[in-house]
XYZ file of C-alpha atoms in Angstrom:
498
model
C -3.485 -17.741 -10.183
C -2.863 -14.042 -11.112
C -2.847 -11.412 -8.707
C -4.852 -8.082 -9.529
C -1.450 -6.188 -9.874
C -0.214 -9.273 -12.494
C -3.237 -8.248 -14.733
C -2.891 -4.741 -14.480
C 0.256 -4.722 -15.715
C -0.715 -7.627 -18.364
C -3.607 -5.671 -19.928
C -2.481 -1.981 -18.645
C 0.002 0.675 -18.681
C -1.504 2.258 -15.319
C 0.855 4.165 -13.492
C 2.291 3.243 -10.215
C -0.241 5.560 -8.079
C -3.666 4.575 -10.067
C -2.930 1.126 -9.662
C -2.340 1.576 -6.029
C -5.881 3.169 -5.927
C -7.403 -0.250 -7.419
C -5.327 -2.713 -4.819
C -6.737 -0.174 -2.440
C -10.058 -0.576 -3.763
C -10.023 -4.634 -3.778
C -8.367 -4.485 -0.562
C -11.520 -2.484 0.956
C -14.561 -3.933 -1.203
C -15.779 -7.111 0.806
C -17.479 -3.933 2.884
C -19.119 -2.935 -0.132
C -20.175 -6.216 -1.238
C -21.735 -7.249 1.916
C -23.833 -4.261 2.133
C -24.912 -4.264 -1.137
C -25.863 -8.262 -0.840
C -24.066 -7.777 -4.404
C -21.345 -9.584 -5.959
C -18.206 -7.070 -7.475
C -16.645 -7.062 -10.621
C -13.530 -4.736 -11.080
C -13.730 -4.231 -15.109
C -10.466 -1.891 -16.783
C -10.138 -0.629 -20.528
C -6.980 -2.517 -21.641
C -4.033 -0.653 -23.725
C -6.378 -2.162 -26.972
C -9.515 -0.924 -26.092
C -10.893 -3.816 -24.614
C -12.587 -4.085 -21.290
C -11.170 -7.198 -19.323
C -12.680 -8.375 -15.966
C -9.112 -8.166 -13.016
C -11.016 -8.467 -9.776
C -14.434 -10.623 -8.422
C -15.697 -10.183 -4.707
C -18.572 -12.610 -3.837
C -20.487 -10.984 -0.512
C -20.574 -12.731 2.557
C -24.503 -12.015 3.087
C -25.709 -13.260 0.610
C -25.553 -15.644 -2.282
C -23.622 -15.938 -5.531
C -24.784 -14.940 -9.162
C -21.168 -15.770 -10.743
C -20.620 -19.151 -9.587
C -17.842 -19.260 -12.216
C -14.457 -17.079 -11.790
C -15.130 -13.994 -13.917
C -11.475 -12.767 -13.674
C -9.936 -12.301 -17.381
C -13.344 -12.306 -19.162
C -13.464 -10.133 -21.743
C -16.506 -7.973 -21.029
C -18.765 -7.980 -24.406
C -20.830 -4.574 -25.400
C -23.724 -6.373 -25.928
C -23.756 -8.431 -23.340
C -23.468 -5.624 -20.692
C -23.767 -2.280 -22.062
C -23.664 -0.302 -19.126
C -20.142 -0.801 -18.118
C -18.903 1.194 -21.497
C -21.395 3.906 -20.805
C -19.846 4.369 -17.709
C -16.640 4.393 -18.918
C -17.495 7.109 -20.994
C -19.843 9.247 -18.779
C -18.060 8.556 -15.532
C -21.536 8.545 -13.916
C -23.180 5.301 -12.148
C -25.138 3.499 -14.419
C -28.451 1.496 -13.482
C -30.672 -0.794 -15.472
C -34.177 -0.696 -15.787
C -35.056 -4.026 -16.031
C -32.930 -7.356 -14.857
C -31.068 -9.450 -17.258
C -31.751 -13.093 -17.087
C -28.832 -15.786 -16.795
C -31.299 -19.189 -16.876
C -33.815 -18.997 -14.580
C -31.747 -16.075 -11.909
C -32.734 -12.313 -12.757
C -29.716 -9.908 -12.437
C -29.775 -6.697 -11.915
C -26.035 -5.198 -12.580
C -25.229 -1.286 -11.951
C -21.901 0.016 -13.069
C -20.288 2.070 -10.712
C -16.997 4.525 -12.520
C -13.992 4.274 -10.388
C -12.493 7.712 -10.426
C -9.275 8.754 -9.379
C -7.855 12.513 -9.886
C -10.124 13.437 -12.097
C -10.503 10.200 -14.742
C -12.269 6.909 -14.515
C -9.734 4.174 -14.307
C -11.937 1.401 -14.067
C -15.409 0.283 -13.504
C -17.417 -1.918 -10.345
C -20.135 -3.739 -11.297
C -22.600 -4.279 -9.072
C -24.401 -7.494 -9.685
C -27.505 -8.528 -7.436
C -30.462 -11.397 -7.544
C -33.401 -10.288 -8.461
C -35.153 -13.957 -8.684
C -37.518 -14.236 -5.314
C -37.952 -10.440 -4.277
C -39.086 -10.102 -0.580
C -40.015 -7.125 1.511
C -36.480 -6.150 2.595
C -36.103 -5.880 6.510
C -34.804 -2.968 9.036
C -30.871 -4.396 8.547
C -31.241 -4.569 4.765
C -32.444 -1.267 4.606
C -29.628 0.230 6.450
C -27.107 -1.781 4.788
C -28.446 -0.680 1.253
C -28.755 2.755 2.399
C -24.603 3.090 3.077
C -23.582 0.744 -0.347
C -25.305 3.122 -2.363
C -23.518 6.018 -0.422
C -19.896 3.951 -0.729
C -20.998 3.510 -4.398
C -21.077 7.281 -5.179
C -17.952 7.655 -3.175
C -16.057 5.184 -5.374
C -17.387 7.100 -8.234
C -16.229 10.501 -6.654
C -12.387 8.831 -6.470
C -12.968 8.818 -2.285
C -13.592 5.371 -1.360
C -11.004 3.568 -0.154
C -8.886 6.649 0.860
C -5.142 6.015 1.863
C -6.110 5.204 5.820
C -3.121 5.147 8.250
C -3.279 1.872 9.855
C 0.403 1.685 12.033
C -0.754 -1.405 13.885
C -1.616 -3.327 11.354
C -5.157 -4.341 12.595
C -7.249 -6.120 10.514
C -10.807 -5.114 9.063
C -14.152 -6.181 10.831
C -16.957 -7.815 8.318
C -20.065 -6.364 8.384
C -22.283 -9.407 9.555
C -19.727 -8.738 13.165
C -21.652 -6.152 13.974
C -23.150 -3.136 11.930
C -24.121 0.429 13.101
C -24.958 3.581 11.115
C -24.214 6.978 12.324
C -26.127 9.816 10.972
C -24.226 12.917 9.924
C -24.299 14.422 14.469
C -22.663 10.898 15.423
C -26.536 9.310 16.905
C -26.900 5.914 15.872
C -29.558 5.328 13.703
C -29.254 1.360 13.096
C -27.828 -1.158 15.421
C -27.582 -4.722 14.027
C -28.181 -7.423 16.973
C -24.060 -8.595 17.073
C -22.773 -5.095 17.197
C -25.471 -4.737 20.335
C -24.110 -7.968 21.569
C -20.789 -6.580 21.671
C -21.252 -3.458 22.890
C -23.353 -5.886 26.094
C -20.015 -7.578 26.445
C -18.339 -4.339 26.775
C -20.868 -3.475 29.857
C -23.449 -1.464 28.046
C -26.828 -2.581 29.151
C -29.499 -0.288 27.196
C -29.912 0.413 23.392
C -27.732 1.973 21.536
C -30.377 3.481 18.820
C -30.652 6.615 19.722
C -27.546 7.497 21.580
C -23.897 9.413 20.941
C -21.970 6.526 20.032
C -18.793 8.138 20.581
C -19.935 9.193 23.736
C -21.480 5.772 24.872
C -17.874 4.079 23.548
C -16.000 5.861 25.318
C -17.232 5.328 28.730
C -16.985 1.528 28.852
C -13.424 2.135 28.070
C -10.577 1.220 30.970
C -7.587 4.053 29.232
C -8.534 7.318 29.278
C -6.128 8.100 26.207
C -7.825 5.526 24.107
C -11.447 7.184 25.312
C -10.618 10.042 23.844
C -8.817 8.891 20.877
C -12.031 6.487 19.890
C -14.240 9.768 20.759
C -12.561 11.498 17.906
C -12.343 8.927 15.607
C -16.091 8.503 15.347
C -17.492 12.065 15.247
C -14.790 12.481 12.888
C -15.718 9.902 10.522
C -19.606 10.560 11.011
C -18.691 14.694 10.467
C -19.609 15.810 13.521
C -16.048 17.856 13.201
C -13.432 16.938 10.630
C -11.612 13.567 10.480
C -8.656 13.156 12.464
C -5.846 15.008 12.157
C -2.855 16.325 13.433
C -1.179 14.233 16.100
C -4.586 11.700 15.727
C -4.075 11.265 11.588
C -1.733 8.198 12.636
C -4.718 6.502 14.653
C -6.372 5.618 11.033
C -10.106 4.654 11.560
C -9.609 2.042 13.297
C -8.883 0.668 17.066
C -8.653 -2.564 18.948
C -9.702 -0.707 22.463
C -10.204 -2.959 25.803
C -13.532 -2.750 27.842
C -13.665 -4.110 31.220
C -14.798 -7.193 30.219
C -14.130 -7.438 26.602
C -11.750 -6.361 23.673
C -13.011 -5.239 20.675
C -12.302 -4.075 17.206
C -13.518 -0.623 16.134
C -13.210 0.503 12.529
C -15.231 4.143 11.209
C -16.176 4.370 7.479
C -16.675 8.066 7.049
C -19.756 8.425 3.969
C -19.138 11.876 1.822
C -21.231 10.789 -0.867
C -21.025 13.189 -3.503
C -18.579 15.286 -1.186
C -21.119 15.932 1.833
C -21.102 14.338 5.311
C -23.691 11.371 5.628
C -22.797 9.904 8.615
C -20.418 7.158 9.156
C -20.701 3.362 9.390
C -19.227 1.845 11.834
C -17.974 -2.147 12.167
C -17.323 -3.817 15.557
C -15.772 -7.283 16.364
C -15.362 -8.643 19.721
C -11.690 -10.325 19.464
C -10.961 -11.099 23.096
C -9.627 -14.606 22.258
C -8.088 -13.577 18.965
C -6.016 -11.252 21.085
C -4.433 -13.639 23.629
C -3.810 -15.857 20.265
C -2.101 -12.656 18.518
C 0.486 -12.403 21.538
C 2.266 -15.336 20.871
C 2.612 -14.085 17.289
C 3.870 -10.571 18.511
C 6.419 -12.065 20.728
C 7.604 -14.154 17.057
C 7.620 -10.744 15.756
C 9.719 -9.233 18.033
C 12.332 -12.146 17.689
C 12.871 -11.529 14.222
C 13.381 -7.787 14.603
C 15.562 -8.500 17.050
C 17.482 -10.499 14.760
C 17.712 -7.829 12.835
C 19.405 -5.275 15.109
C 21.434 -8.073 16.210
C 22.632 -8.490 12.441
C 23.106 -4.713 12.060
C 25.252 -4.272 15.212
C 27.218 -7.657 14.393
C 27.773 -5.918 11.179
C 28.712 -2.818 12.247
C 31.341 -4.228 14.418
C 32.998 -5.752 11.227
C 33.182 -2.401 9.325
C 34.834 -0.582 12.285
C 37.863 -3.290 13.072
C 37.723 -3.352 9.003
C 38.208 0.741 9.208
C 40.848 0.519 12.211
C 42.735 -2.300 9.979
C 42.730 0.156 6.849
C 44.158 3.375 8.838
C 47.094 0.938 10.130
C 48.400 -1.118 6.935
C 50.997 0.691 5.053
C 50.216 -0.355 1.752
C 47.759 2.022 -0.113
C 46.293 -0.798 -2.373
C 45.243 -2.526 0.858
C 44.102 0.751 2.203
C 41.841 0.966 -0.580
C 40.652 -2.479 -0.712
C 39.380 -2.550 3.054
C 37.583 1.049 2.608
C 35.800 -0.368 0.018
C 34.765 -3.059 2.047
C 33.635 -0.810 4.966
C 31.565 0.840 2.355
C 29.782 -2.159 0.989
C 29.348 -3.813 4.937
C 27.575 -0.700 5.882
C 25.149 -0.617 3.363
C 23.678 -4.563 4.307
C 23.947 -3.013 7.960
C 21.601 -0.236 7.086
C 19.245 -2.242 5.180
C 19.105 -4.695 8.048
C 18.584 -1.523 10.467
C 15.450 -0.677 8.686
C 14.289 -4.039 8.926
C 14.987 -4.269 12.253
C 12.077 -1.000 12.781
C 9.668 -2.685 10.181
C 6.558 -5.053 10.384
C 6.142 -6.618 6.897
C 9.972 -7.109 6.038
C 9.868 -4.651 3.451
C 12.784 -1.489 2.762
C 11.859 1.862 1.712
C 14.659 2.069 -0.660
C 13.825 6.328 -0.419
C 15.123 6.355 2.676
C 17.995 4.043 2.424
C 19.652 6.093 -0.437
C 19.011 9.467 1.687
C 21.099 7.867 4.041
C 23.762 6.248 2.436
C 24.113 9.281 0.233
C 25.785 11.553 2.722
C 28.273 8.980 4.422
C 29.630 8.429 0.786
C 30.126 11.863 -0.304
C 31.776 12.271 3.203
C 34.280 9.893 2.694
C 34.851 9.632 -1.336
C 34.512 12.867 -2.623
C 37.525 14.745 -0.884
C 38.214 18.383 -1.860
C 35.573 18.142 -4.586
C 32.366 19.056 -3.339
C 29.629 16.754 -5.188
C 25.782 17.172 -4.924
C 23.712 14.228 -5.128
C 19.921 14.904 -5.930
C 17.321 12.271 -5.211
C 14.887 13.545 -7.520
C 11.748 10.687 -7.740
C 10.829 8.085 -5.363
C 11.996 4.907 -5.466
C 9.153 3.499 -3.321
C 9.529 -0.021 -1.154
C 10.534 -3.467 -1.898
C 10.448 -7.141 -0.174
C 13.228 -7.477 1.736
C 15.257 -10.023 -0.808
C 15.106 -7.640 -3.160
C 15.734 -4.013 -1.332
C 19.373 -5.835 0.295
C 20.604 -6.490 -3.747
C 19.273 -2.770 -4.627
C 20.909 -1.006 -2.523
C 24.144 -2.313 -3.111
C 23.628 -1.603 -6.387
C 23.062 2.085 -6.178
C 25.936 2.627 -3.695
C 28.318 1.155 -5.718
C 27.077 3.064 -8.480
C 27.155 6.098 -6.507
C 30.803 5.122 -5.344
C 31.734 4.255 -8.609
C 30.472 8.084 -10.102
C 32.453 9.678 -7.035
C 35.292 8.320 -7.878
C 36.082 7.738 -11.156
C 33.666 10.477 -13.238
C 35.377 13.015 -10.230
C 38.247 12.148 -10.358
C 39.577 15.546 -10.881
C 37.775 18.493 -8.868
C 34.846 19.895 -10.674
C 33.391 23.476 -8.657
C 29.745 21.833 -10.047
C 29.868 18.340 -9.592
C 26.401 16.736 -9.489
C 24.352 13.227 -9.590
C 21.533 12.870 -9.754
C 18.811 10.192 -8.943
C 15.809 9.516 -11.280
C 13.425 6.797 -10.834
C 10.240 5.911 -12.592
C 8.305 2.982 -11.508
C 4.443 1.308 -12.824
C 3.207 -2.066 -12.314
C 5.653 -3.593 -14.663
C 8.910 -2.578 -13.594
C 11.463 0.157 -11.882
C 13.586 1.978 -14.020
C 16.329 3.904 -11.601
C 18.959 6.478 -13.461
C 22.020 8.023 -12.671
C 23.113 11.036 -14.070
C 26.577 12.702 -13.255
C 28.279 15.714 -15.215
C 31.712 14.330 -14.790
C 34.443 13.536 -16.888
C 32.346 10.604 -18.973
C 33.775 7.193 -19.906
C 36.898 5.932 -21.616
C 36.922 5.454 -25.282
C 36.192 2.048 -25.660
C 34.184 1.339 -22.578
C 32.145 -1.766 -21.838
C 30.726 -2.499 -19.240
C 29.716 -6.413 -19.808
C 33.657 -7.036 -19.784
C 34.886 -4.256 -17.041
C 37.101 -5.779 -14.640
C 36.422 -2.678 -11.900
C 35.173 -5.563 -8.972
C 32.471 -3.057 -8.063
C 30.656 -3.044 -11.639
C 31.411 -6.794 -11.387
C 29.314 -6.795 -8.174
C 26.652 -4.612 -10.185
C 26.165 -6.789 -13.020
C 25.802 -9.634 -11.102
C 23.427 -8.775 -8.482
C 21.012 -6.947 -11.632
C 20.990 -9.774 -13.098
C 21.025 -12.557 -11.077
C 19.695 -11.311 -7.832
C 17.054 -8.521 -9.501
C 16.269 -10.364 -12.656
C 16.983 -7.083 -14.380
C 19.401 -4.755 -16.466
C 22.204 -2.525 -16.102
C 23.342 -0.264 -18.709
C 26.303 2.747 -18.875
C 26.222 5.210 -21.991
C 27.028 9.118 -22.071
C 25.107 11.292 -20.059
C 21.706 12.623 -23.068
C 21.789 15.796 -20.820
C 25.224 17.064 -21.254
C 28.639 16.071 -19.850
C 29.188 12.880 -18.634
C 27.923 9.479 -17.762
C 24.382 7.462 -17.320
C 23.783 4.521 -15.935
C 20.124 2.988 -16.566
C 19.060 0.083 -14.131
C 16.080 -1.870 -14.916
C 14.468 -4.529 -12.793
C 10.368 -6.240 -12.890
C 8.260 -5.430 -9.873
């Protein structure tokens, strides 16, 4: 089955940062369809003018109107008119009446998704209409903050970029469900969040009350008191959101009560751009915790492999280094510095692992790394600038290791052989450019250019032999080498599918 970003880049030419905005969104939207007792359709204009369905969300609180998978239907303008006029207006668009599929009666609103200033896509909203019923207390609420999240979608603000360094996971809103208004009271409770907040030792309502105030005394850690304290008024507007030394807290936190541990995560609502309170999820995950330890511990293990890898390495590349200063030959000499160089570049990508959660490299700050210990070492009384002008972004582990041996022995290979005489303005740079398709990574030197007659598919050099091989067969990509469109010297194009 396709994933969201395999259609996008089927049917789109989106770049790299809007189409982070949609995973974002479909990463977020359960939320939205569980409050709106609505199922979700994600809709985009493809590159010939078509509207194509990428994403489908069925809510948790309700049941389905698309009991078939939606995903890849072409949406027609007859059929549902309201999804181009929102396209075009960028302004939610409601029906009058409901549209009838058999005997159900739909009623679909189109929601814009903006993002810096355009509509890149459209939600529709689609809801049953068939046996209407006086809605209750908890449907109210619920209803209430969709059609605030709605707007906010609309308004490019919902799902913001949300620090979230622990990795916690998201709380449904059937766990427990409480609205702040825009001074931090609750105005709503739904029974489960009061349930948990009981377990946590409260024994009165909450309606009524600060809930920041009212979390943070069941709390046992100060620190975390005062940390949840800020996260709620901030998302409800009581002040602004957190910031500072609390940005990296996110809007969310497991937190432990005396006799319970639960998960806390704050929905800010800005609706149109002004503060309408907050909604706020709770989950009691006391057993889920002790659970989660045994996975942490696993965790650990493998990042301790890591370091364990990285030091094993680095012992390699310094008896490799002592070995080179003592042979006499040159050739050799040669030989084993190249081999410290390419040694410590799996070291550092196996450092980096050995700090990360998800296996994954940001290949950014591998090359600002590597950069300086090869100009230290290769470029010898001719100073050279390297410029790392676009980010790269990150990569899955299998892929990062192959990548960044690539670019250092490209970067070696410029060094060397395009400065091989001193040049007072010796420079390469570092020029990326990366969508949901692929990443296209060039470098650029003003050296001395290639030798007549250069190919690279038959080179002997064993470092472009490396290259080649590890493009292709490791990166499923290409490698190219030409002259340099911007002046002097040579440019090598790399070109791999993401």
């Amino acid at each position: 089955m396709s994933t969201l970003a395999d259609l996008l880049a089927e049917h789109t030419t989106l770049a790299d940062h809007a189409a982070a905005h949609l995973q974002r969104l479909v990463a977020e939207w359960q939320l939205l369809a569980d409050l709106s007792f609505a199922d979700l359709l994600l809709s985009v204009r493809t590159d010939e003018g078509e509207v194509v369905t990428v994403a489908q969300c069925r809510p948790n609180t309700a049941s389905t109107v698309f009991p078939n998978d939606e995903v890849g239907t072409v949406i027609e303008p007859r059929a549902n008119p309201q999804v181009l006029r929102a396209l075009a207006t960028a302004r939610i668009v409601r029906d009058e009446d409901p549209a009838w599929m058999g005997a159900m009666a739909i009623r679909r609103e189109a929601v814009p998704v903006g993002y810096e200033g355009r509509v890149i896509g459209v939600l529709t909203r689609a809801v049953d209409l068939t046996h209407p019923r006086l809605p209750s207390p908890l449907e109210l609420a619920y209803q209430d903050s969709a059609n605030d999240l709605s707007q906010m979608v609309a308004d490019g603000t919902f799902p913001l970029p949300e620090g979230n360094p622990r990795g916690l996971s998201t709380p449904r809103a059937g766990d427990g469900f409480i609205r702040l208004d825009e001074r931090g009271i609750a105005v709503y409770t739904s029974p489960n969040a009061l349930s948990a907040f009981h377990r946590m030792g409260w024994t009165s309502e909450l309606s009524g009350t600060r809930l920041s105030e009212v979390a943070a005394s069941l709390l046992t850690d100060p620190f975390e008191s005062e940390d949840l304290g800020i996260m709620l008024d901030g998302a409800a507007g009581v002040h602004e959101p957190p910031a500072g030394p609390y940005r990296d807290i996110g809007m969310r936190m497991e937190v432990d009560a005396s006799r319970a541990t639960v998960l806390i995560r704050a929905v800010g609502l800005r609706p149109g751009g002004r503060s309408s309170g907050a909604v706020v999820l709770i989950r009691d995950v006391t057993e889920v915790k002790r659970r989660d330890l045994a996975l942490i511990s696993k965790d650990a293990t493998i990042r301790e492999i890591h370091h364990r890898v990285k030091n094993n390495l680095q012992s390699v590349s310094a008896l490799l280094r002592l070995q080179a200063r003592r042979t006499p030959n040159s050739e050799v000499r040669v030989a084993l510095t190249e081999a410290v160089r390419r040694v410590a570049s799996i070291a550092l990508v196996h450092e980096l692992l050995s700090g990360s959660v998800d296996e994954e490299v940001d290949i950014d700050e591998a090359v600002d790394r590597l950069v300086p210990m090869l100009v230290d070492v290769a470029s010898g009384e001719s100073p050279i600038t390297v410029r790392h002008n676009d980010r790269i972004g990150v990569l899955a582990s299998d892929r990062a290791m192959p990548l960044v041996m690539v670019l250092t022995e490209l970067i070696q290979n410029a060094i060397e052989h395009g400065f091989a005489e001193p040049k007072p303005d010796a420079r390469i740079d570092i020029e990326a450019d990366r969508d949901v398709r692929r990443l296209r990574i060039a470098l650029r030197d003003n050296g001395s250019g290639l030798p007549e007659g250069f190919d690279l598919a038959s080179s002997n050099q064993l470092g472009l032999r490396i290259v080649q091989t590890l493009v292709s067969i490791e990166l499923s990509g290409e490698v190219t080498a030409g002259p340099n469109p911007a002046g002097p010297g040579t440019e090598v194009l790399v070109t791999i599918p993401v």
